[in-house]
CSV table of C-alpha atoms in Angstrom, one decimal:
chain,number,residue,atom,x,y,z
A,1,UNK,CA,83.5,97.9,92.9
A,2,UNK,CA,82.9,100.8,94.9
A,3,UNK,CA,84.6,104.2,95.7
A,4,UNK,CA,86.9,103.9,98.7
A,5,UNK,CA,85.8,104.7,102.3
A,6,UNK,CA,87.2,107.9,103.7
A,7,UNK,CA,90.5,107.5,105.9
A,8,UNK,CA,88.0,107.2,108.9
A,9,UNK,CA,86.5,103.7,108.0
A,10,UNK,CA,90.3,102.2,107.5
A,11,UNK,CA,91.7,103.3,111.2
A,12,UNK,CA,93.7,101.4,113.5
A,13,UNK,CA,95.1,102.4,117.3
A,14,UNK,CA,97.5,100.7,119.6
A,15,UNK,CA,95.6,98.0,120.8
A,16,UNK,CA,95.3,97.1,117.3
A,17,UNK,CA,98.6,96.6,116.7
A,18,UNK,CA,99.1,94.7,119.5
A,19,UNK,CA,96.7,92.3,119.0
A,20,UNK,CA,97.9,92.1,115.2
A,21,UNK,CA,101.2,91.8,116.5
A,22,UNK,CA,100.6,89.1,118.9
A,23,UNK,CA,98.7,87.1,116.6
A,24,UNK,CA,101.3,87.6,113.8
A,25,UNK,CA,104.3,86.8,116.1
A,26,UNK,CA,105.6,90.0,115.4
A,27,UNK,CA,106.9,91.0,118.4
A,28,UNK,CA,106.6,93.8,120.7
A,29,UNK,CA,105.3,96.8,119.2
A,30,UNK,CA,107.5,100.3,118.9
A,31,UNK,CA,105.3,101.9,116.7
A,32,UNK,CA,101.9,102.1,113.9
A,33,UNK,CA,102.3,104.9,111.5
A,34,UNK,CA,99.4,105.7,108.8
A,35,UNK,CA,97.8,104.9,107.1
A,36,UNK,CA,100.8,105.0,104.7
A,37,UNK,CA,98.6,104.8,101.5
A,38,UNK,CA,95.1,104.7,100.9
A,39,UNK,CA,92.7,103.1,97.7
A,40,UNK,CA,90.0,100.9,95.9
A,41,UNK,CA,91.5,97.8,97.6
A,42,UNK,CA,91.9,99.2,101.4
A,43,UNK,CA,94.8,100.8,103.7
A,44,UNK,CA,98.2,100.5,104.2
A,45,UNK,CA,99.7,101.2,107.6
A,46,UNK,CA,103.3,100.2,109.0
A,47,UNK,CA,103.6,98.6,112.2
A,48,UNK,CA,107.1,98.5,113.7
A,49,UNK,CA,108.4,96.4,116.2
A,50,UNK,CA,111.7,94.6,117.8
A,51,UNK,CA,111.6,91.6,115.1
A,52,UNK,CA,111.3,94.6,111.9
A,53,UNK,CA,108.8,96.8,109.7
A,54,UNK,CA,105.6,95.5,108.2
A,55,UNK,CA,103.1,96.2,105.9
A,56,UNK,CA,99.2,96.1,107.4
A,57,UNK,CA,96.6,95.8,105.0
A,58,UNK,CA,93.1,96.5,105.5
A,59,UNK,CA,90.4,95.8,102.7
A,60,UNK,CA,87.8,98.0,102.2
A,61,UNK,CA,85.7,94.6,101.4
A,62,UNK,CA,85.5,91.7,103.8
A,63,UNK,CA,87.6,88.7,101.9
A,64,UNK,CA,87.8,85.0,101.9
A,65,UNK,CA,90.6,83.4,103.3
A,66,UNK,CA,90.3,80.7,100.9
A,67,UNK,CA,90.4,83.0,98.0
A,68,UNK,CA,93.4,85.1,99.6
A,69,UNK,CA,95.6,81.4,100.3
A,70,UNK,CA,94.9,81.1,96.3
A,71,UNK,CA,96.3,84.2,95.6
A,72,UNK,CA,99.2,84.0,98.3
A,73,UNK,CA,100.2,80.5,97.0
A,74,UNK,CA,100.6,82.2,93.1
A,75,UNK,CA,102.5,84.9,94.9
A,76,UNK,CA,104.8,82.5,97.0
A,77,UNK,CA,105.1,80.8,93.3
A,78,UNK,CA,106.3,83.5,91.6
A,79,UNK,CA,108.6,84.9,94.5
A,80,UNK,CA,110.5,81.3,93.9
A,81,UNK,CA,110.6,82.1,90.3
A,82,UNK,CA,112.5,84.9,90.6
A,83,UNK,CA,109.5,87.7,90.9
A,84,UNK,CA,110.7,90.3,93.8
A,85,UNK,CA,107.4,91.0,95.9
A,86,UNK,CA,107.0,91.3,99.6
A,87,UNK,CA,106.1,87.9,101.9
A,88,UNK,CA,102.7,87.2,103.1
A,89,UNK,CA,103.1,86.6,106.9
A,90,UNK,CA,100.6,84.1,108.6
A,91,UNK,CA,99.3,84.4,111.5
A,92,UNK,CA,99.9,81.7,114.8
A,93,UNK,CA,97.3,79.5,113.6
A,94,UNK,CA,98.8,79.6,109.9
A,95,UNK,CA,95.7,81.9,108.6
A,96,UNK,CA,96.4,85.1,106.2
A,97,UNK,CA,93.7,87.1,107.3
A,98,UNK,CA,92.9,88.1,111.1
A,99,UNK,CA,89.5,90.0,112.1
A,100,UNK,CA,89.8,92.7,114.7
A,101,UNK,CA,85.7,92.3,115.1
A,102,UNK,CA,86.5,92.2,119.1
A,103,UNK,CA,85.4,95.5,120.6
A,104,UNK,CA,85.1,97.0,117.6
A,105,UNK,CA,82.5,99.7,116.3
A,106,UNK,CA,80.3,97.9,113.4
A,107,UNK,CA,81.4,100.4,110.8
A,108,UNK,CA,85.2,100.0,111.5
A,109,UNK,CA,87.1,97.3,109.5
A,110,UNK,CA,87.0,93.7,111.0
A,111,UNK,CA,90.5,92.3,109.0
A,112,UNK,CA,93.9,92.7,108.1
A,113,UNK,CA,96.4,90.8,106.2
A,114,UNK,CA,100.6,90.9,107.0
A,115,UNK,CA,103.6,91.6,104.7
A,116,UNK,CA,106.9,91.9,104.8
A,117,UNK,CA,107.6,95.4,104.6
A,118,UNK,CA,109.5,96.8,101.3
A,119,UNK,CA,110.7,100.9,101.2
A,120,UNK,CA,108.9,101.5,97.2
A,121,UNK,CA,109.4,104.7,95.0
A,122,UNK,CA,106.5,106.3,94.2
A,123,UNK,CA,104.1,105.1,91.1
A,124,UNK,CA,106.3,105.7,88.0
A,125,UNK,CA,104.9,104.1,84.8
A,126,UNK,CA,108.0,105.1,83.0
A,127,UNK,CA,109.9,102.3,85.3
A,128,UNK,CA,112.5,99.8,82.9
A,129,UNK,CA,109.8,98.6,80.3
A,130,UNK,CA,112.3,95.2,79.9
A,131,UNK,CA,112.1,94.5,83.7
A,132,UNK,CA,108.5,94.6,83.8
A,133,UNK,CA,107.8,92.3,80.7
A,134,UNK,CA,110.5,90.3,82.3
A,135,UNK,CA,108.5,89.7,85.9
A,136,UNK,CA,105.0,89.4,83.7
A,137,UNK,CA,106.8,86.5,81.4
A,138,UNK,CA,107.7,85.0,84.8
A,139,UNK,CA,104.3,85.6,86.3
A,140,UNK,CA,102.9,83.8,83.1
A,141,UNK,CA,105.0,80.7,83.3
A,142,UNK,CA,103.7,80.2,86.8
A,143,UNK,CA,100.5,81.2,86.5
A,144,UNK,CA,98.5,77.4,86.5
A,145,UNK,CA,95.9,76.8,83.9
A,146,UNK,CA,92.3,76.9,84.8
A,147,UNK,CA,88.6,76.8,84.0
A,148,UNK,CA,87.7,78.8,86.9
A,149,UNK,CA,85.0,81.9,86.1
A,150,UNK,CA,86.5,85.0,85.0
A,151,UNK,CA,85.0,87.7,87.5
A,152,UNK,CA,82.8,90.1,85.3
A,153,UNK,CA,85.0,93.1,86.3
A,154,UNK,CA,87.3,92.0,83.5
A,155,UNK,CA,85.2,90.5,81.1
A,156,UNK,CA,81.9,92.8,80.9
A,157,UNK,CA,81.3,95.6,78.7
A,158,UNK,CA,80.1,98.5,80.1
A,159,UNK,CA,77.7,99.2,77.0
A,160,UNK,CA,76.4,101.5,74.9
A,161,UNK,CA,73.1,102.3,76.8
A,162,UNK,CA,75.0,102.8,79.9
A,163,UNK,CA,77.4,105.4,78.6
A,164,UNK,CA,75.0,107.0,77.2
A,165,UNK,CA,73.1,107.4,80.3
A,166,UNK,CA,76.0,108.1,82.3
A,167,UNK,CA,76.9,111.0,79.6
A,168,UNK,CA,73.4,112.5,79.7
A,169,UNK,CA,73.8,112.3,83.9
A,170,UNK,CA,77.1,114.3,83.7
A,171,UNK,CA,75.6,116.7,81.6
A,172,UNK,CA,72.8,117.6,83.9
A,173,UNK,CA,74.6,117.4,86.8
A,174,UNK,CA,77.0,120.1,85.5
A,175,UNK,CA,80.0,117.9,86.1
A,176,UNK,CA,83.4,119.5,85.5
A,177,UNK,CA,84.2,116.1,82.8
A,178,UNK,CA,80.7,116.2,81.1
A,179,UNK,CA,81.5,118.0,77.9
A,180,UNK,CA,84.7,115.9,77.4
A,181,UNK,CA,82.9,112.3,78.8
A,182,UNK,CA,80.0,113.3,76.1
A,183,UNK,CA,82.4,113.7,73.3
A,184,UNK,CA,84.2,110.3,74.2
A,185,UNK,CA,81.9,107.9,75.2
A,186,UNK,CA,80.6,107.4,71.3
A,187,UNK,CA,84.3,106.1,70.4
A,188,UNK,CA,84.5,104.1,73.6
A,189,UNK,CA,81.4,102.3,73.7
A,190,UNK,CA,82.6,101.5,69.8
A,191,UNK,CA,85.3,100.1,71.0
A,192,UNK,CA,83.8,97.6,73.0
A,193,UNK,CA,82.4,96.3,70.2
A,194,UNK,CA,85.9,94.1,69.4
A,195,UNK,CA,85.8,93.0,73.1
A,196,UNK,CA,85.2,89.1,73.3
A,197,UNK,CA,85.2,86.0,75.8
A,198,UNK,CA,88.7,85.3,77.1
A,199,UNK,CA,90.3,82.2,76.2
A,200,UNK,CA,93.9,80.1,77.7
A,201,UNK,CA,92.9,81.2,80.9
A,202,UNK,CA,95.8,81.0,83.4
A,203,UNK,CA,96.2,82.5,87.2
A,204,UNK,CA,97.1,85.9,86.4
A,205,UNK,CA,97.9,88.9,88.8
A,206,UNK,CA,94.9,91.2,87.1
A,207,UNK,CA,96.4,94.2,88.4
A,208,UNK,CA,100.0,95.2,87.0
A,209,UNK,CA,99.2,99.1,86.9
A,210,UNK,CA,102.0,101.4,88.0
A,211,UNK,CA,100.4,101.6,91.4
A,212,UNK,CA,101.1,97.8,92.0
A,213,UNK,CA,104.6,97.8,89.7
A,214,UNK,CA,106.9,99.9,91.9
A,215,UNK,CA,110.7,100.4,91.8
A,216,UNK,CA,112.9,100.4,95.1
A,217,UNK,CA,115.3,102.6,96.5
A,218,UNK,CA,117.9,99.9,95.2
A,219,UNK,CA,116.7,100.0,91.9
A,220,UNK,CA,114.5,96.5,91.9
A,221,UNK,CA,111.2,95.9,90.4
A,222,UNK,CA,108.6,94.9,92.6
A,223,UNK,CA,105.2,93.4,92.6
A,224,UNK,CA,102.9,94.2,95.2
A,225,UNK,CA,98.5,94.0,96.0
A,226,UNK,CA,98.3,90.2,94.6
A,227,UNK,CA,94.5,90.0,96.5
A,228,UNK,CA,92.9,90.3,92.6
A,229,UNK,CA,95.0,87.5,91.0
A,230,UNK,CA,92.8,85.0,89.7
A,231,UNK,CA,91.3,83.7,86.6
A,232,UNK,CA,92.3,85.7,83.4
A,233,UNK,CA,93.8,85.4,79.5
A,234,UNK,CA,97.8,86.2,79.4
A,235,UNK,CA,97.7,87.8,76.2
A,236,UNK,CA,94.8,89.6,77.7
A,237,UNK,CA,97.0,90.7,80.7
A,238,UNK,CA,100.0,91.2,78.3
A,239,UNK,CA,97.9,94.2,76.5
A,240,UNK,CA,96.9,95.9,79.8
A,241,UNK,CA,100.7,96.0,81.0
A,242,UNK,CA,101.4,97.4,77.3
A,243,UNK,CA,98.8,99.7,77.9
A,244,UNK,CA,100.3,100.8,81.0
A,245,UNK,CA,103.9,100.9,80.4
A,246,UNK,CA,104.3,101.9,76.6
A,247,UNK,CA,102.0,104.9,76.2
A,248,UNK,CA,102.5,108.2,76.8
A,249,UNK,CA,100.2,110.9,79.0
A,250,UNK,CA,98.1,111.2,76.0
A,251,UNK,CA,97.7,107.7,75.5
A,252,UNK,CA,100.0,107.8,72.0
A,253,UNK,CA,102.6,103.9,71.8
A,254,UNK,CA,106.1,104.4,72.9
A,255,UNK,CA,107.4,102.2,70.5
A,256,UNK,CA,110.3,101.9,71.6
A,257,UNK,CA,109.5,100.7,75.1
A,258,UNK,CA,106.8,98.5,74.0
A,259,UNK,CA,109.2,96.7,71.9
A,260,UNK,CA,111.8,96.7,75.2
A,261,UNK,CA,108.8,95.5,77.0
A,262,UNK,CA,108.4,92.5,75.1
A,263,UNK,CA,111.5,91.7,74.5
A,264,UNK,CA,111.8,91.1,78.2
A,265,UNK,CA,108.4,89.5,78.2
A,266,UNK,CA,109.6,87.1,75.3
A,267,UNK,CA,113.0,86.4,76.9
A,268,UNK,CA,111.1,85.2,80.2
A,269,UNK,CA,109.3,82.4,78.6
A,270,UNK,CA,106.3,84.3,78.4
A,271,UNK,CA,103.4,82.5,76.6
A,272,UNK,CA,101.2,85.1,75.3
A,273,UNK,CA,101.2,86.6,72.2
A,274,UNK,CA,98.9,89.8,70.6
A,275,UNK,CA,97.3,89.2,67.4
A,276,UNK,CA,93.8,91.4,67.0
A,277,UNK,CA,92.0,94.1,68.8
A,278,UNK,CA,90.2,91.3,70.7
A,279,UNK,CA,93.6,90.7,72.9
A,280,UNK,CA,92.4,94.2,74.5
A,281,UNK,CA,89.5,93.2,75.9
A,282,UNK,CA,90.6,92.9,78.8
A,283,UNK,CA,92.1,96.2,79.4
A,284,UNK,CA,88.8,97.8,77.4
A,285,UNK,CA,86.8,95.9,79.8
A,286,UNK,CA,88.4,97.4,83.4
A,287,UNK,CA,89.2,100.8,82.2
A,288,UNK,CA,85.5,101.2,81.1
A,289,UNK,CA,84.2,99.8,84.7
A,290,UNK,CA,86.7,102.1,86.2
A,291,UNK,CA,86.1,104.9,84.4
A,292,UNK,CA,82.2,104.4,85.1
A,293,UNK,CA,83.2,103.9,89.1
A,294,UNK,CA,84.6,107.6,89.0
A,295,UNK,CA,81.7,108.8,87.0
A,296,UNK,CA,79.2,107.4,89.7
A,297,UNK,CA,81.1,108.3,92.5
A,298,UNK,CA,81.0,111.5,91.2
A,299,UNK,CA,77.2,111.7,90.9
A,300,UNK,CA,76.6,110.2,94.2
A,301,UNK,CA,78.3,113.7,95.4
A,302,UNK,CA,81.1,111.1,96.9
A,303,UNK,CA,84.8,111.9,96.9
A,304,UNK,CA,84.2,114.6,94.3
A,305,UNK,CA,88.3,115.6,93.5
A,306,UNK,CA,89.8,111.7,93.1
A,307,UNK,CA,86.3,111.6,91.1
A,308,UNK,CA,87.3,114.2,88.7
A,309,UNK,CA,90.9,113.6,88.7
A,310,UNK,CA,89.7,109.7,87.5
A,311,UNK,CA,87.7,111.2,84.8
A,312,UNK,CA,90.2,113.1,83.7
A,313,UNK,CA,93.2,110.3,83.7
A,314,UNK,CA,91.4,107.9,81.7
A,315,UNK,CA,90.1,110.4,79.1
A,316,UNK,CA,93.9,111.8,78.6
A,317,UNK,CA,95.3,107.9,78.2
A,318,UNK,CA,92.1,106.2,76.7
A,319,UNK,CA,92.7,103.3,74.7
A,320,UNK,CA,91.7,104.0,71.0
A,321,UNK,CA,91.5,101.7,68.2
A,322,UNK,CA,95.0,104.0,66.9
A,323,UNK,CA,96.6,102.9,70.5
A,324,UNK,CA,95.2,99.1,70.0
A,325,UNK,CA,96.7,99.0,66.0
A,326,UNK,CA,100.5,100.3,67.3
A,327,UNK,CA,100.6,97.6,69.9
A,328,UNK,CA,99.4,94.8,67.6
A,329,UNK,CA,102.1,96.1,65.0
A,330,UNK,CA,105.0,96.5,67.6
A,331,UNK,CA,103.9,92.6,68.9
A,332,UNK,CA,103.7,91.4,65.4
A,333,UNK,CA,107.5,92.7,64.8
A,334,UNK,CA,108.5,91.5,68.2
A,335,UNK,CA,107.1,88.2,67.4
């Protein structure tokens, strides 16, 4: 993966919307505010018009529309379960995705994806721990098996050689994080070391951090960015939520909300069940890569602030092998 463009690259005007709009069945357009939020995935604007509020979404990356009507139909799945998440809207032809080539600069983006839009609270990873292993039990259930390829991102070390290179590059670089990436990257690139293949693979969402796990003003949990689910191990995916949701800023276990977490989990139906460091591999595996993203970026000279401020939020909630052994004993109680 790669840094996100700057604001510049994820634009839209008016005759944008109108041809999103028209294409969409959306209606006549009153008004395109954004973009409303920005990251690694793409943009977020809000188009209004007579028929309601909706959610644009541009990728940063051109995608498949095969792949997205994958992902949409696990969405769709889950929103029937019970899962709260906003609706995928289609365009006239029944498509997900529309390309805005037309006209268009080469640089600027050539596609956007519809949603119904949904007013969220901001990021909060202290949200109800028991609602969100509730919605990942349900995601779980209705996740279908598979022997599809697990994309590398979640199943690739990033190795000892490269940290250590990537250390050394800080250093000389005189990078705010080198002193403090130096003295971690010895216990992380020994970590990886417990990291192994996944196995049970089911369609999971991939990407349950708080940024995609948001409350609403009327207090419901809700699941958005689904363009990632694909091939991955529930227990896996079950450790990375646990990750997310039951540590603290320093990356200590909240016991008490990892047990409320999978309590909910467990009352869902939910399959998965941790029992050794290997059932992190998956969360090892993308925090490393996106640890390494900001480190690059920041060498590259590119978005230097979200660079450091990457660095810095995966070095204060790091995953240690003292993090890995309080989730395994809360799951072994809960179990």
């Amino acid at each position: 993966m790669s840094d996100p463009p700057g604001n510049g690259d994820l634009m839209l005007g008016r005759s944008d919307a109108a041809t999103i709009a028209r294409r969409y069945r959306l209606g006549p357009v009153t008004a395109l505010t954004g973009p409303t939020a920005t990251g690694l995935q793409g943009a977020v604007w809000r188009l209004s018009t007579t028929e309601g509020d909706f959610a644009v979404k541009v990728p940063v990356r051109r995608q498949d529309e095969h792949e997205m009507r994958a992902s949409a139909a696990f969405a769709d799945a889950a929103i029937a379960a019970g899962v709260f998440a906003p609706t995928a809207v289609r365009t006239i032809e029944g498509d997900l995705l529309t390309d805005l080539a037309e006209g268009r600069p080469a640089l600027e983006p050539t596609q956007v994806r519809v949603y119904d839009w949904v007013d969220l609270d901001e990021a909060d990873p202290g949200i109800d721990p028991g609602a969100v292993g509730q919605l990942l039990g349900v995601l779980h259930r209705v996740g279908e098996p598979t022997t599809a390829p697990v994309d590398p991102w979640y199943t690739e070390i990033v190795g000892e050689r490269a940290w250590a290179e990537l250390a050394r590059a800080a250093l000389d670089g005189a990078a705010p994080f080198a002193v403090d990436l130096a003295a971690a990257t010895a216990s992380v690139s020994d970590l990886e070391k417990v990291v192994r293949p996944p196995s049970g693979l089911r369609i999971c969402h991939r990407d349950l951090w708080g940024d995609n796990v948001r409350t609403t003003a009327g207090g419901r949990v809700c699941v958005i960015d689904w363009d990632n689910a694909g091939p991955a191990d529930p227990a896996g995916e079950l450790a990375m939520v646990l990750t997310e949701f039951a540590t603290d800023g320093v990356g200590s276990v909240d016991v008490c909300r990892a047990r409320r977490l999978l309590d909910g989990y467990l009352a869902a139906g939910g399959p998965a069940r941790l029992h050794a460091p290997a059932d992190f591999s998956m969360v090892l595996c993308v925090l490393g890569h996106i640890l390494e993203l900001h480190v690059r970026a920041w060498l590259r000279g590119e978005h230097l602030a979200r660079s450091v401020a990457g660095v810095a939020e995966f070095l204060d909630r790091r995953v240690t092998a003292c993090t890995i052994d309080a989730l395994l004993a809360v799951g072994a109680a809960a179990s």
